[in-house]
Short mmCIF file of C-alpha atoms in Angstrom, two decimals:
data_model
loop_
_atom_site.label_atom_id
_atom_site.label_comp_id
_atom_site.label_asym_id
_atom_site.label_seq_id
_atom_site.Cartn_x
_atom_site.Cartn_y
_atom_site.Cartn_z
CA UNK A 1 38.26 14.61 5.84
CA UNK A 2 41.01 11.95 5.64
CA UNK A 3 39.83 9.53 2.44
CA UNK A 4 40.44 5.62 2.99
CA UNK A 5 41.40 2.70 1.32
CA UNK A 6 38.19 0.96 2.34
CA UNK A 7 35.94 4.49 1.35
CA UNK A 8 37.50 4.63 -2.34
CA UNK A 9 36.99 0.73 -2.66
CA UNK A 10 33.31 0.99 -1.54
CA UNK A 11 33.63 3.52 -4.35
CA UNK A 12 35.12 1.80 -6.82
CA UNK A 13 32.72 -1.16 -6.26
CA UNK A 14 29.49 1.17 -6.65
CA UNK A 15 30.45 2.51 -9.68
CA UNK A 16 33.13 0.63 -11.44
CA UNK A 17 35.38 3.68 -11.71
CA UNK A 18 39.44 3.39 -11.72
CA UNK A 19 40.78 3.73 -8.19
CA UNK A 20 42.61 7.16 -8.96
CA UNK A 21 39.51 8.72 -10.29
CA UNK A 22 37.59 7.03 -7.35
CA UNK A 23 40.09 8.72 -5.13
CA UNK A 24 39.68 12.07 -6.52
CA UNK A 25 36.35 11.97 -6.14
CA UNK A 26 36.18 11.41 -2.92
CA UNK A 27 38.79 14.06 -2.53
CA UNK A 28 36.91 16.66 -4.01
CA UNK A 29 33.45 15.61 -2.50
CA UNK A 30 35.10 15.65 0.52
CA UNK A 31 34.22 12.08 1.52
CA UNK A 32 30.55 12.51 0.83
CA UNK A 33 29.99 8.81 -0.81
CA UNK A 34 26.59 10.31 -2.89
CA UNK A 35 28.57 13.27 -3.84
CA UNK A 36 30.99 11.24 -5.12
CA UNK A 37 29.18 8.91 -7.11
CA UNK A 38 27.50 12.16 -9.10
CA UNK A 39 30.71 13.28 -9.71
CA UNK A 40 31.87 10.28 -11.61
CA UNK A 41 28.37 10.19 -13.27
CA UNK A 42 29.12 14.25 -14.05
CA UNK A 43 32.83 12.92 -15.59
CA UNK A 44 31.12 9.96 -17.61
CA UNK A 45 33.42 7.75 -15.01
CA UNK A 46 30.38 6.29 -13.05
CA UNK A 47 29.55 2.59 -14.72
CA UNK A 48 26.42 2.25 -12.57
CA UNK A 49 23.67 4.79 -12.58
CA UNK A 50 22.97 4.63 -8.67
CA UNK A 51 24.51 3.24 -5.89
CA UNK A 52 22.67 -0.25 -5.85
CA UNK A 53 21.65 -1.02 -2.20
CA UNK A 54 23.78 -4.43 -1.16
CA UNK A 55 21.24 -7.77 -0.90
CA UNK A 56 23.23 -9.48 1.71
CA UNK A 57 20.65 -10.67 4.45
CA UNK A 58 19.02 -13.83 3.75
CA UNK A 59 15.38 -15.15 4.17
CA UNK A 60 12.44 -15.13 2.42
CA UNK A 61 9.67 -13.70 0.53
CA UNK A 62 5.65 -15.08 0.51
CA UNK A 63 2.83 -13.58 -0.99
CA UNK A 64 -0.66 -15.06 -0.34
CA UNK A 65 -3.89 -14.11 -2.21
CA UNK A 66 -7.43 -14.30 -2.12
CA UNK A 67 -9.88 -16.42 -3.78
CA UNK A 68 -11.46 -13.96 -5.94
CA UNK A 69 -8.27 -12.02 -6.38
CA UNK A 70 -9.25 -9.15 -4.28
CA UNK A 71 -7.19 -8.97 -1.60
CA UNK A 72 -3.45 -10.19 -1.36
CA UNK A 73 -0.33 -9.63 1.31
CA UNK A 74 3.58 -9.86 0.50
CA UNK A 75 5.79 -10.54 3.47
CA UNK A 76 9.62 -10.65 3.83
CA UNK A 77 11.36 -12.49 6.26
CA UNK A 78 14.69 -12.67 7.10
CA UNK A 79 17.48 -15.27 8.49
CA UNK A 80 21.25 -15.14 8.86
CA UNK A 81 21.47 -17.76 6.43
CA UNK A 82 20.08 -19.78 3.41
CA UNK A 83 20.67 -22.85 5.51
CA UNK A 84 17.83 -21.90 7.30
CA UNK A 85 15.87 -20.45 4.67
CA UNK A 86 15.38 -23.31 2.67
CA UNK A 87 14.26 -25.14 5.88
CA UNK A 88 10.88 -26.74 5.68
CA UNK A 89 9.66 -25.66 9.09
CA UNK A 90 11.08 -21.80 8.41
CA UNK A 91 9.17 -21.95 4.83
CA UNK A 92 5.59 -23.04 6.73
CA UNK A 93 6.34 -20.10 9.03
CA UNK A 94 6.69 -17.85 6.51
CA UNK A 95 3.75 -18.59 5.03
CA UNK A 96 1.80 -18.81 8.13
CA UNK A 97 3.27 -14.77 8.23
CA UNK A 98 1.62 -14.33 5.11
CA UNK A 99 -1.67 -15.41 5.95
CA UNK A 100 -1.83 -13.76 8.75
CA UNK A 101 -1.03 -10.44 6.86
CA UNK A 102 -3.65 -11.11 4.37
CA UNK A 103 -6.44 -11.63 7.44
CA UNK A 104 -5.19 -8.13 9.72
CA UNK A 105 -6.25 -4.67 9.41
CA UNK A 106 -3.10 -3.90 11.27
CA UNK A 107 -0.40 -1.83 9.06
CA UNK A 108 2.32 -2.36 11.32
CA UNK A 109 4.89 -5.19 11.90
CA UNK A 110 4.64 -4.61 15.46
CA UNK A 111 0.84 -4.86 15.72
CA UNK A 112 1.05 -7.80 13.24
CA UNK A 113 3.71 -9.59 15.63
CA UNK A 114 1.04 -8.66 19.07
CA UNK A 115 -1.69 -10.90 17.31
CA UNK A 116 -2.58 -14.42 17.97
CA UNK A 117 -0.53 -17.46 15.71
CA UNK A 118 -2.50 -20.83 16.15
CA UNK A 119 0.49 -21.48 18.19
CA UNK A 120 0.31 -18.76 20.71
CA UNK A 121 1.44 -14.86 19.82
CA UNK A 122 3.20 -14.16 16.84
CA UNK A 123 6.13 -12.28 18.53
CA UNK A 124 6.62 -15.55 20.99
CA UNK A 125 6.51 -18.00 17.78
CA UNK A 126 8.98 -16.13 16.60
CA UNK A 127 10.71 -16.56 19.86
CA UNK A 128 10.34 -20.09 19.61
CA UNK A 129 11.68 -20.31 16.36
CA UNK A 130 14.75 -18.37 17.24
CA UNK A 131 15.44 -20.38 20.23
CA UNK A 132 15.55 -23.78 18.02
CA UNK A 133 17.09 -22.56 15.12
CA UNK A 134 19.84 -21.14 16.91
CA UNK A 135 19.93 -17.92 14.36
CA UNK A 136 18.08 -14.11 14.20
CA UNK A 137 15.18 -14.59 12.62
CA UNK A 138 13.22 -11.02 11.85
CA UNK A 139 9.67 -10.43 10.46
CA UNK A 140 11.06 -7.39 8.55
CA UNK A 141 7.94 -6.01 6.69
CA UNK A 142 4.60 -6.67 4.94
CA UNK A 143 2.23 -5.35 2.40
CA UNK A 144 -1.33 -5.67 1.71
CA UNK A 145 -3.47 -4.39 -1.04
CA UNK A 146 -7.17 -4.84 -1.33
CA UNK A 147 -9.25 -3.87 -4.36
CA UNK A 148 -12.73 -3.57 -6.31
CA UNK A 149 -10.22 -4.74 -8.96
CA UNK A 150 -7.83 -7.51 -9.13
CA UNK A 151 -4.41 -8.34 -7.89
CA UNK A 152 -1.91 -10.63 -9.19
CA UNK A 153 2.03 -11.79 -7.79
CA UNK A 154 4.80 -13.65 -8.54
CA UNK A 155 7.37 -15.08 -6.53
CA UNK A 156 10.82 -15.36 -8.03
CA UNK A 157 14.26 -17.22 -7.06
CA UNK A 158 12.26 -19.63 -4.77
CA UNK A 159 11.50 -16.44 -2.70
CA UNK A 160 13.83 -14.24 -3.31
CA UNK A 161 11.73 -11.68 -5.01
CA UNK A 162 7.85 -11.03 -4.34
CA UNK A 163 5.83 -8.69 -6.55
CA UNK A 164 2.12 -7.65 -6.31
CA UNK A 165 0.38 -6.14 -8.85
CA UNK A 166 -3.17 -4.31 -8.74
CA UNK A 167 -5.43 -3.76 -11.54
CA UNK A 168 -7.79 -1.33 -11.30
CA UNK A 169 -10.77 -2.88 -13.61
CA UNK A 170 -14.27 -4.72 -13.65
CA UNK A 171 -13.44 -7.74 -15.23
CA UNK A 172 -13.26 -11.14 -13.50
CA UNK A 173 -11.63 -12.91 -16.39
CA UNK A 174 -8.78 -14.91 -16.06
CA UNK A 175 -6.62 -13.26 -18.99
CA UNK A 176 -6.54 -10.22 -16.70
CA UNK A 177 -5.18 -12.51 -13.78
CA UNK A 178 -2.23 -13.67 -16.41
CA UNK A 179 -1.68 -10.24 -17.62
CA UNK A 180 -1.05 -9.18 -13.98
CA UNK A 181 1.31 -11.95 -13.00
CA UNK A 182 3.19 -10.86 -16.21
CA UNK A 183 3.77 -7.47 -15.26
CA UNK A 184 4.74 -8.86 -11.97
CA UNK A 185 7.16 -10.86 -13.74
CA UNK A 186 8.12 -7.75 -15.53
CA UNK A 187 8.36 -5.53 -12.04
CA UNK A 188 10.47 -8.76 -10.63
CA UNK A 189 13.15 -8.55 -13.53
CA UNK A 190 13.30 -4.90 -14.22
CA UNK A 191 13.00 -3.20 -10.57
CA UNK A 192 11.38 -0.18 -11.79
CA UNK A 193 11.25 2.88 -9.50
CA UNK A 194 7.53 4.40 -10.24
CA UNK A 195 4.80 2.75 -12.41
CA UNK A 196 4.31 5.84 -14.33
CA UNK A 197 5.53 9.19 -15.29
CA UNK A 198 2.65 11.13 -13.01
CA UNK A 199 4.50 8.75 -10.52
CA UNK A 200 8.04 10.44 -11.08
CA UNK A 201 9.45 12.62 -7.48
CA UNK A 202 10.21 16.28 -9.00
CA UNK A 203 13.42 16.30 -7.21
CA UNK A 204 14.80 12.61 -9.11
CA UNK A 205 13.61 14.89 -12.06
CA UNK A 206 15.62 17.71 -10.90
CA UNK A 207 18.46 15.66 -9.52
CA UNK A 208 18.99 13.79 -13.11
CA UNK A 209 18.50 17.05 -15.17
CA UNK A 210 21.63 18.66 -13.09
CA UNK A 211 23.96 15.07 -13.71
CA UNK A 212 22.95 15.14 -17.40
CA UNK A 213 23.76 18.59 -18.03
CA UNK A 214 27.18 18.28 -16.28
CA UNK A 215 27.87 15.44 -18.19
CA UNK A 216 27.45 16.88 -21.70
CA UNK A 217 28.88 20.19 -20.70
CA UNK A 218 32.10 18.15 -19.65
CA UNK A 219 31.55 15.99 -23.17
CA UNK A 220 32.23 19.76 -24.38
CA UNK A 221 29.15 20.08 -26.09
CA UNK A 222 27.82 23.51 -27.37
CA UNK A 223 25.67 25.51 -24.64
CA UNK A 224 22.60 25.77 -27.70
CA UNK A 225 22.32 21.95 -27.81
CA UNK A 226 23.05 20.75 -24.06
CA UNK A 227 19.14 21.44 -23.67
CA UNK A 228 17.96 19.21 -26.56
CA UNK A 229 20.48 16.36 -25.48
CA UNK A 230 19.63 16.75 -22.32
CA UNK A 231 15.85 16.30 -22.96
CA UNK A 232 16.60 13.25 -24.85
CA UNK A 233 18.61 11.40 -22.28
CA UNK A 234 16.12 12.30 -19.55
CA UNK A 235 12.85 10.78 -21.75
CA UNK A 236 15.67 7.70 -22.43
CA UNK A 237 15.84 7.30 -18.71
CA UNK A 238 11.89 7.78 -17.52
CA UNK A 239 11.45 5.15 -20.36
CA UNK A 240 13.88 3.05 -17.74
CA UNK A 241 12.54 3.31 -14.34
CA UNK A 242 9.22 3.66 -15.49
CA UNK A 243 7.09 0.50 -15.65
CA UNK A 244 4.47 1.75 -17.89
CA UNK A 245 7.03 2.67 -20.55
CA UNK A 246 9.20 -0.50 -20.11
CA UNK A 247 9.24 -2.67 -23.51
CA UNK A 248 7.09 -6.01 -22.58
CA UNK A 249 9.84 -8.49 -21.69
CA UNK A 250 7.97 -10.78 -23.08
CA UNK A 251 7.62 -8.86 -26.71
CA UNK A 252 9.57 -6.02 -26.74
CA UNK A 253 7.51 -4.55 -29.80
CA UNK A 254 4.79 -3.51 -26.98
CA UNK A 255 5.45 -1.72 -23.81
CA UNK A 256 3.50 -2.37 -20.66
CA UNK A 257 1.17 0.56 -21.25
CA UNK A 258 0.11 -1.05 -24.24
CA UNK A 259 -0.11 -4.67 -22.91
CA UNK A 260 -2.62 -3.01 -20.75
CA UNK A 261 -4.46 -1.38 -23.88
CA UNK A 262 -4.69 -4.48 -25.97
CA UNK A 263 -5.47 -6.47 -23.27
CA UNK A 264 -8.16 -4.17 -22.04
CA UNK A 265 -9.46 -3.80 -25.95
CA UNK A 266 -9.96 -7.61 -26.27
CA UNK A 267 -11.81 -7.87 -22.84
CA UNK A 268 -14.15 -5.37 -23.80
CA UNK A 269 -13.66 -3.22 -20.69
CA UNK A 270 -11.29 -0.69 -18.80
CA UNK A 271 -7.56 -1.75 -17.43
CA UNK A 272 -5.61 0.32 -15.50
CA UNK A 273 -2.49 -0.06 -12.98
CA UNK A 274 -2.53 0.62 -9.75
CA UNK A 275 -0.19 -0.36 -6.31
CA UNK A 276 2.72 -2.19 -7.37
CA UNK A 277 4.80 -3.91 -4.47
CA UNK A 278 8.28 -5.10 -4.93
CA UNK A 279 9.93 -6.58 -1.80
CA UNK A 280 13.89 -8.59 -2.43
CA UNK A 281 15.18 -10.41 0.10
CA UNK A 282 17.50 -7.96 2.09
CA UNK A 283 17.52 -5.14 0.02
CA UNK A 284 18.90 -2.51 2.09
CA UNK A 285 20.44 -4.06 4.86
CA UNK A 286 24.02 -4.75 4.76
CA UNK A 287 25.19 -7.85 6.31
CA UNK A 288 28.47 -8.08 8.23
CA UNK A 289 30.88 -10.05 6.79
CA UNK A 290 33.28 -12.24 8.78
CA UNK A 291 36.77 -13.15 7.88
CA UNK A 292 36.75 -16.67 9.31
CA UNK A 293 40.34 -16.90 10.29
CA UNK A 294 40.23 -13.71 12.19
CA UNK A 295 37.32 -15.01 14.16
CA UNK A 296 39.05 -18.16 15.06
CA UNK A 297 41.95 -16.36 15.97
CA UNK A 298 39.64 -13.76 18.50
CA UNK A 299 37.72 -16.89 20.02
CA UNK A 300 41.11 -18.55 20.64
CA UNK A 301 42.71 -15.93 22.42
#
């Protein structure tokens, strides 16, 4: 496969590499972009653990709770611009999404868009909105989580970033409520991958183990300690993407298992995570991007 000047900058902005070794990698992956990026990771080249997914769409995110913290729903919503998404009539619509989320049984965005908006349904609304604004607006996804516990959230960014947080626990008291929207705040910052180790897929397990051990084996160390170092490195990372074994942001003495433990020890009862829900505006979409001179230059000819 022929390797391009756009695939080895794509590359090189993934991982930070030099453009040669980008090139080679490529070369030798035989364009395979993920192949690639282990390969750097394998030669110590990689300066980013994993391709980062590009947050280019813009829009927002609302969460809307309960009264007795039982219930809650996180929605994302998405524009083509931040124009739009700071508009006041775009933010009420949003959080009319929201509500609306929190009230259905439906688990789909479809179903969610077939029910009835106080102005008419949802999917026409949206129609509506569309047809004033002038831009693609997109309900893109929703949560909900109800418990016999309590949930807490946190918005970040004005919207950029939503979290909810369950706790699995009997307690009604409002130190639980704070602890919650600290973890969220935690989960917002940090962008962990599982909230524990029971959490963890076998095959990230297995797909890290066989990076790590190419990597030290390339570092040239001895066969007899590649296991140990690779053991090490491995409980380094779980103690990454993790959120139970993140240090407290807060007070990095504790980590967020124990912020649970203390917390639950001066309530007098039992604290334990459950869902946590992480939505960022546009993660995983990449947006076009326009060279403005070319595009004046195609509408003029």
């Amino acid at each position: 496969m022929a390797i391009t000047a756009q695939m080895v900058k794509e590359l090189r902005e993934t991982t930070g590499a030099g453009m040669m070794d980008c090139k080679k990698a490529l070369q030798e992956a035989e364009g395979n972009m993920e192949r690639a990026i282990d390969i750097l990771r394998e030669k110590g080249l990689s300066k980013a653990a994993k391709k980062a997914d590009r947050i280019a769409a813009e829009g927002l995110v609302a969460i809307e709770i309960n009264e007795d913290n039982t219930v809650a729903s996180i929605v994302e919503v998405n524009s083509e611009t931040d124009f739009v998404a700071k508009n006041e009539d775009f933010k009420t619509f949003v959080k009319d999404v929201a509500l609306m989320a929190l009230a259905t049984e439906n688990t789909e965005v479809a179903e969610l868009l077939a029910e009835n908006h106080a102005e008419g349904v949802l999917s026409e609304v949206l129609n509506n909105r569309i047809a004033t604004i002038g831009e693609k607006l997109d309900v893109r996804r929703f949560a909900k989580i109800s418990t016999n516990g309590q949930v807490a959230g946190y918005i970040h960014g004005g919207g950029k970033i939503g979290v909810l947080v369950e706790m699995i626990t009997p307690c009604r008291d409002a130190e639980v409520i704070a602890m919650g929207r600290d973890i969220a705040m935690q989960a917002a910052a940090m962008n962990p991958k599982y909230v524990s180790r029971d959490d963890v897929d076998p095959e990230y397990i297995a797909h890290e183990t066989e990076i790590l051990t190419q990597q030290a084996l390339n570092e040239g160390k001895p066969a007899n300690i590649v296991e140990k170092m690779i053991k090490g490195r491995l409980e380094k990372q779980l103690k990454e993407v993790c959120l139970l074994e993140q240090p407290f942001v807060k007070n990095g003495d504790l980590t967020i298992k124990q912020l649970v433990a203390e917390t639950a020890k001066k309530l007098g009862t039992e604290i334990a995570l459950g869902n946590v829900v992480r939505f960022e505006v546009g993660e995983g979409i990449e947006k076009k991007e326009e060279n403005f001179a070319e595009e004046v230059a195609k509408q003029l000819k």
